[in-house]
Coordinates of C-alpha atoms and ligand atoms in Angstrom, one line a residue:
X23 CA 152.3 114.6 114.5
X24 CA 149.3 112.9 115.7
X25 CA 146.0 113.8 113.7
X26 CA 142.8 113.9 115.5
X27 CA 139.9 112.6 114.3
X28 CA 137.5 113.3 117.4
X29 CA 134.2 114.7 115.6
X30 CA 134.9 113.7 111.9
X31 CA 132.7 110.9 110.7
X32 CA 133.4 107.1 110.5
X33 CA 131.4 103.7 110.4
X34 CA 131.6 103.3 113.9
X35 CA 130.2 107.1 115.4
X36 CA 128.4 107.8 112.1
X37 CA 125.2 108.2 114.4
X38 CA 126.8 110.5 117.3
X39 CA 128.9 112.5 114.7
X40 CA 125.3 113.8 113.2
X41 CA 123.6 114.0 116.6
X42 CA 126.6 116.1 118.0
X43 CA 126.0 118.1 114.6
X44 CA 122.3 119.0 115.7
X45 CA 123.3 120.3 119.2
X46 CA 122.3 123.8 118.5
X47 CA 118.8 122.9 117.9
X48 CA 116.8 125.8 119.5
X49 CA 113.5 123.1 119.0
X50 CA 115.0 120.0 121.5
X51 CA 112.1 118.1 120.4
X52 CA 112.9 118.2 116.5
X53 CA 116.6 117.7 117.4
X54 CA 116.2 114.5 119.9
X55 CA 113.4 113.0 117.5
X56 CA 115.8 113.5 114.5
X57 CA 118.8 111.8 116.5
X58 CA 116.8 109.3 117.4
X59 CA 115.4 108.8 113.5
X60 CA 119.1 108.8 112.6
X61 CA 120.2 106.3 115.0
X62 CA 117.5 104.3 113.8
X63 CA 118.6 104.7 110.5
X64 CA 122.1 104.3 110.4
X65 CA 121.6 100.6 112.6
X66 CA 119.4 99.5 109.8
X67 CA 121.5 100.7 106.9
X68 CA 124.6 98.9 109.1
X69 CA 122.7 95.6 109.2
X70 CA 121.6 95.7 105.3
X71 CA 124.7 96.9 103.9
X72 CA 122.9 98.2 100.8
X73 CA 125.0 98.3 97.4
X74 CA 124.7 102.1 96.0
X75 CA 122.4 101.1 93.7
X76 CA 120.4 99.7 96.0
X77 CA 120.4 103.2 97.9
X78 CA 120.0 104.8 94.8
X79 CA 116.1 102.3 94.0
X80 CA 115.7 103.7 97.5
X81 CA 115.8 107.7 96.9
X82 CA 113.8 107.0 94.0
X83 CA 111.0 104.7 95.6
X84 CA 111.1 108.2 97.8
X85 CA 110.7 110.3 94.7
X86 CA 107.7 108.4 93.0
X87 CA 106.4 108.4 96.1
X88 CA 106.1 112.2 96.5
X89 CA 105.7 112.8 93.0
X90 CA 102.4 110.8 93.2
X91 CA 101.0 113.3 96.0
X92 CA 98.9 115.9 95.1
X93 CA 95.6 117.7 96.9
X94 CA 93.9 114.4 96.2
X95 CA 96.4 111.8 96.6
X96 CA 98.7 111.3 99.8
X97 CA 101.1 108.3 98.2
X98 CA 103.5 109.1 102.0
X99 CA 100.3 108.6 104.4
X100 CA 99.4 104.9 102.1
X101 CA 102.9 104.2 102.8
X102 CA 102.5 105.1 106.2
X103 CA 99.3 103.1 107.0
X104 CA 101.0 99.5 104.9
X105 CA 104.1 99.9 107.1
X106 CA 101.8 100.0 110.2
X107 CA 102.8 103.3 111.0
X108 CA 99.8 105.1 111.0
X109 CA 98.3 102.4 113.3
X110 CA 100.7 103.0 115.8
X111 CA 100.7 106.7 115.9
X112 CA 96.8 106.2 116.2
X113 CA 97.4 103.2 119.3
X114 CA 100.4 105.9 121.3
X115 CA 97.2 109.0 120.4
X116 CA 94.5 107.1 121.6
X117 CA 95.1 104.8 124.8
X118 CA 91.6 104.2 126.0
X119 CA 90.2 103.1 129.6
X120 CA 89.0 99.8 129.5
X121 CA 86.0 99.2 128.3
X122 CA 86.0 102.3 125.7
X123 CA 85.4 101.9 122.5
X124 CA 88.9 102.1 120.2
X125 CA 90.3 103.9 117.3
X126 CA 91.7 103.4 114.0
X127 CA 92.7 104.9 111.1
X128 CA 90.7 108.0 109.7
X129 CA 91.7 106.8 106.2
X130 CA 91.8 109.4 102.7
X131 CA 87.6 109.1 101.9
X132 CA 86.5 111.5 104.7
X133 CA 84.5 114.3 103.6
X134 CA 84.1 117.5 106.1
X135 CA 80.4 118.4 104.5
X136 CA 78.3 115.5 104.4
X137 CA 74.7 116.7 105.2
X138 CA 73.0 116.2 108.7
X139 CA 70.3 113.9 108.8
X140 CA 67.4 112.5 110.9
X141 CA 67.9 109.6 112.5
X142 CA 66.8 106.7 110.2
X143 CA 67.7 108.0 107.2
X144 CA 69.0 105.3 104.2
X145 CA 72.5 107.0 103.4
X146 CA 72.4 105.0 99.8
X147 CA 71.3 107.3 97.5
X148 CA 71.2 105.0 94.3
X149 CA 69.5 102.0 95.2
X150 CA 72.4 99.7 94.8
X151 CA 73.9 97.4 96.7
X152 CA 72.1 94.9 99.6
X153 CA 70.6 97.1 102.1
X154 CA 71.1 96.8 105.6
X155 CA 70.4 98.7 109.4
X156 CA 72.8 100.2 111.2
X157 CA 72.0 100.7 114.9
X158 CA 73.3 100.6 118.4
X159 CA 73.4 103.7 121.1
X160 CA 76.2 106.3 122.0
X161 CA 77.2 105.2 125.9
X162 CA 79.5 106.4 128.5
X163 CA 81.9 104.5 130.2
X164 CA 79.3 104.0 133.1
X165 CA 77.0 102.4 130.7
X166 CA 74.8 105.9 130.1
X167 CA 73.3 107.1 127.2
X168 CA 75.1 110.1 125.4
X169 CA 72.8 112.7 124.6
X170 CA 73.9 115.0 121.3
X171 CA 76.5 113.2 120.0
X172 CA 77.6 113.7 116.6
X173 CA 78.2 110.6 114.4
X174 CA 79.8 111.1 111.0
X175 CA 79.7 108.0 109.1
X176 CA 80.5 107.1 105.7
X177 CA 81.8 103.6 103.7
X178 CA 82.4 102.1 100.2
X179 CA 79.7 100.9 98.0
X180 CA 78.7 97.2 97.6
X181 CA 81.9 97.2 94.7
X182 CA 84.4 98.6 97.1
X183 CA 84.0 102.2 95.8
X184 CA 83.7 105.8 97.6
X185 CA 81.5 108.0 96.3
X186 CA 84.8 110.5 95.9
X187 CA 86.8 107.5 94.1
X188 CA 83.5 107.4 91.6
X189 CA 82.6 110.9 90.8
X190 CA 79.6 111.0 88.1
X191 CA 78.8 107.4 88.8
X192 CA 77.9 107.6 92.5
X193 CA 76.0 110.3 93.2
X194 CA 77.4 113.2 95.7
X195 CA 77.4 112.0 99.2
X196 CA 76.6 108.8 98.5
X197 CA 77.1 106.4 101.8
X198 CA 78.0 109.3 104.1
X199 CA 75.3 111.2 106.7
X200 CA 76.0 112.9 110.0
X201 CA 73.3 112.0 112.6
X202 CA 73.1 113.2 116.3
X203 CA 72.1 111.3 119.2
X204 CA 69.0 112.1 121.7
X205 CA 68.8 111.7 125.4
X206 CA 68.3 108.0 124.7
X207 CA 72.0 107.5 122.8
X208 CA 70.2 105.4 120.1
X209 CA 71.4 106.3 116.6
X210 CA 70.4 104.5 113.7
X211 CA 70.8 104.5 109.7
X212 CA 69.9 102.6 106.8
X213 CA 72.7 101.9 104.2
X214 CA 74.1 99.0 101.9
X215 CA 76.3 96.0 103.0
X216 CA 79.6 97.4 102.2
X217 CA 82.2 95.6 100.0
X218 CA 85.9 94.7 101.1
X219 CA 88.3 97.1 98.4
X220 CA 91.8 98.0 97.8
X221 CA 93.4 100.7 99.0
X222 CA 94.5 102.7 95.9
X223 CA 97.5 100.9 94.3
X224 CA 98.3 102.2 91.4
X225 CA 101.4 104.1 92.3
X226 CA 104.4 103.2 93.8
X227 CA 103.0 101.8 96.8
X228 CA 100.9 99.4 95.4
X229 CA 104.2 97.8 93.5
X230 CA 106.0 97.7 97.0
X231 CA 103.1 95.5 98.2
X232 CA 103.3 93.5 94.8
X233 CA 106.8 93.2 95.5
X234 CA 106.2 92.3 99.5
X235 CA 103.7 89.6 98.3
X236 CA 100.7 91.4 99.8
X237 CA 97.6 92.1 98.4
X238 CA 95.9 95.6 98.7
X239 CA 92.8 94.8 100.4
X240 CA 90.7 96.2 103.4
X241 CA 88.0 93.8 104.6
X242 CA 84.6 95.4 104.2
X243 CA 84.2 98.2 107.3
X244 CA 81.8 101.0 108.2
X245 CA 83.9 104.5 109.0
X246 CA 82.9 106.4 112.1
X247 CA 84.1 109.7 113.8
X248 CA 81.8 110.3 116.7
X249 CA 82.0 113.7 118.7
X250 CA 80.2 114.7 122.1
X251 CA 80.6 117.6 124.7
X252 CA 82.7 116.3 127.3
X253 CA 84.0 113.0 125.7
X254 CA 87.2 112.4 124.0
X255 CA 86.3 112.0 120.6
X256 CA 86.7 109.1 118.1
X257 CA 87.7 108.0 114.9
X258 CA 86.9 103.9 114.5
X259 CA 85.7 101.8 112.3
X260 CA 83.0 98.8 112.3
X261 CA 84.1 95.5 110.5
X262 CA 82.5 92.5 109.0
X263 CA 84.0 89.6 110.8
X264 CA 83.1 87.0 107.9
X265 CA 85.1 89.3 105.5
X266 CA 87.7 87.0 103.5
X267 CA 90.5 89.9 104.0
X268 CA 89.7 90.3 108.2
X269 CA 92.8 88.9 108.6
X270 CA 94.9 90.2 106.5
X271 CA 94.2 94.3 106.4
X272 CA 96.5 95.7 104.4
X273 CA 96.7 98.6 106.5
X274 CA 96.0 96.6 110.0
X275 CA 93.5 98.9 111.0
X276 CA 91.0 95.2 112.5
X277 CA 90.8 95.4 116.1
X278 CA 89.2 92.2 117.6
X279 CA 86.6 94.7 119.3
X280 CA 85.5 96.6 116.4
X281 CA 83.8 93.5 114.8
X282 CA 80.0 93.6 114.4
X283 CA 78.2 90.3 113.0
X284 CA 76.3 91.6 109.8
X285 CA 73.4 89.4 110.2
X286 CA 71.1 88.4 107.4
X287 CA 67.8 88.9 108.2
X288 CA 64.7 87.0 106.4
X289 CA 61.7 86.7 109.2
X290 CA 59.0 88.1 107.1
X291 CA 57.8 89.6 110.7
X292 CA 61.6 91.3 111.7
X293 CA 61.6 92.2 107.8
X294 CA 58.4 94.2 108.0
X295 CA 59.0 95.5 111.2
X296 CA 62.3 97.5 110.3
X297 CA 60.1 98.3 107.2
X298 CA 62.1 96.4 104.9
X299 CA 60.4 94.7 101.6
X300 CA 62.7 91.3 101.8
X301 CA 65.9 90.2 103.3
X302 CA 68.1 93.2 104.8
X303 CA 71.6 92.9 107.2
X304 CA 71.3 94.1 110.5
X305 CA 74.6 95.2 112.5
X306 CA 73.9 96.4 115.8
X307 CA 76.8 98.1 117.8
X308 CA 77.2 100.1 120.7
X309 CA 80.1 102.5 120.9
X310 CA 81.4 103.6 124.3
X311 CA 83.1 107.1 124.2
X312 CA 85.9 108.1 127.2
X313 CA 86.7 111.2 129.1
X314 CA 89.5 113.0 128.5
Ligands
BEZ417 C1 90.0 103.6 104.3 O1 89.5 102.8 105.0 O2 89.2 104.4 103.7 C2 91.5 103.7 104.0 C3 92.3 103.6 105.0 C4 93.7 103.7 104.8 C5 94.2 103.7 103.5 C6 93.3 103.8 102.4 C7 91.9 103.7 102.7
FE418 FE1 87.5 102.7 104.2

């Protein structure tokens, strides 16, 4: 008597034998991506060949990794954006026209109630930290000024902290305002020159990239999620250029055209001008929002 085997799982069909498994999916878009995930996964466990131990240092990277999540703490999202995963789910999400402005990661620091404030205002709310002028205008893809647009903004002190990361040191909303553009486009805000910092790496993320040979760093940035009627909005980032890390983000959020020199400024006349009292930075950036 001949046995048949069709449908029972070997090295070979591992992959199909699951997918065929799944057919009764009533979702076909949570079956075909978790056929595809499988066939992804089965190909690389093939070509590794891991010892079960191995497998076993695996499941419980996995389990540190969700044991370190809480409501403050996403340890799956860090290992998303060090893999370069969240960068690409942000390039598919956000294919701009030329000549927009483009995205990148949104990052763990955002807050959702940072106050609304004229145009102008110094976001530093402890003195610290080199100040510097933020300024540029809100344009269209046309070149025209967008009027009303929202700009959310927030970054890490001048020692790579957020206010969040440094409760009862910084004060509340420290570095972080929401501003809105007139009919001009022209926004504006005084702050401090930000400070290139790790991405938290105390956990079991942090000893992958200690085990990768990679450092933790992000190279000093300003965040930015900018919202107007009509416009597609946008999550970016600006970036110091000079930064030692530019090259080497750990979570590869650079993009060549989200650079902005941060100049140093000493021209007693400039300096008293922007109503500075001695050297300030000045980054001046235009962003250009799309339609959808
Ligand atoms: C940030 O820029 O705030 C950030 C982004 C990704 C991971 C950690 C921090
Ligand atoms: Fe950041």
């Amino acid at each position: 008597m001949t046995i048949q085997n069709d449908g029972y799982f070997t090295e070979e069909n591992s992959a199909d034998v699951v997918a065929a498994r799944n057919a009764d999916a009533k979702d076909a878009r949570l079956r075909d991506s978790v056929n595809i995930l499988v066939r992804h996964i089965h190909a690389a466990i093939k070509e590794i060949e891991p010892t079960q131990e191995e497998w076993f240092e695996t499941v419980m990277f996995l389990t540190r990794t969700g044991h370190m999540c809480d409501d403050w703490r996403q340890e799956f999202i860090l290992l998303s954006d060090v893999m370069g995963v969240s960068m690409l789910v942000d390039a598919i999400n956000n294919r701009k026209p030329s000549g927009a402005s483009e995205s990148t990661v949104l990052g763990p620091f955002h807050v959702a109630d940072a106050p609304e404030l004229p145009m102008g205002t110094n976001i530093c709310l402890d003195g610290k930290g080199e100040p510097m002028l933020v300024r540029g205008r809100i344009l269209d893809i046309d070149g025209n000024p967008i009027d009303g647009t929202k700009i959310d903004v927030w970054q890490a002190n001048d020692e790579g902290f957020y206010d969040v990361q440094q409760k009862g040191i910084q004060p509340d909303f420290n570095l972080r305002g929401v501003f809105r553009t007139g009919a001009d486009g022209v926004y504006s805000f005084r702050a401090v020159k930000p400070k290139f910092y790790p991405i938290p790496d105390d956990g079991p993320v942090g000893q992958l990239l200690g085990k990768l040979g990679r450092h933790p760093y992000r190279p000093a940035h300003f965040h930015y999620i900018l919202e107007a009627d009509g416009f597609e909005s946008l999550t970016t980032h600006i970036f110091d250029p000079d930064d030692p890390y530019i090259h080497s983000d750990s979570v590869f959020g650079v993009k060549a055209s989200l650079m902005a020199k941060f100049d140093l400024i000493e021209d007693p006349a400039a300096i008293a001008e922007a109503g500075f009292d001695g050297p300030f930075y000045l980054v001046e950036h235009d962003f250009v929002l799309a339609r959808p």
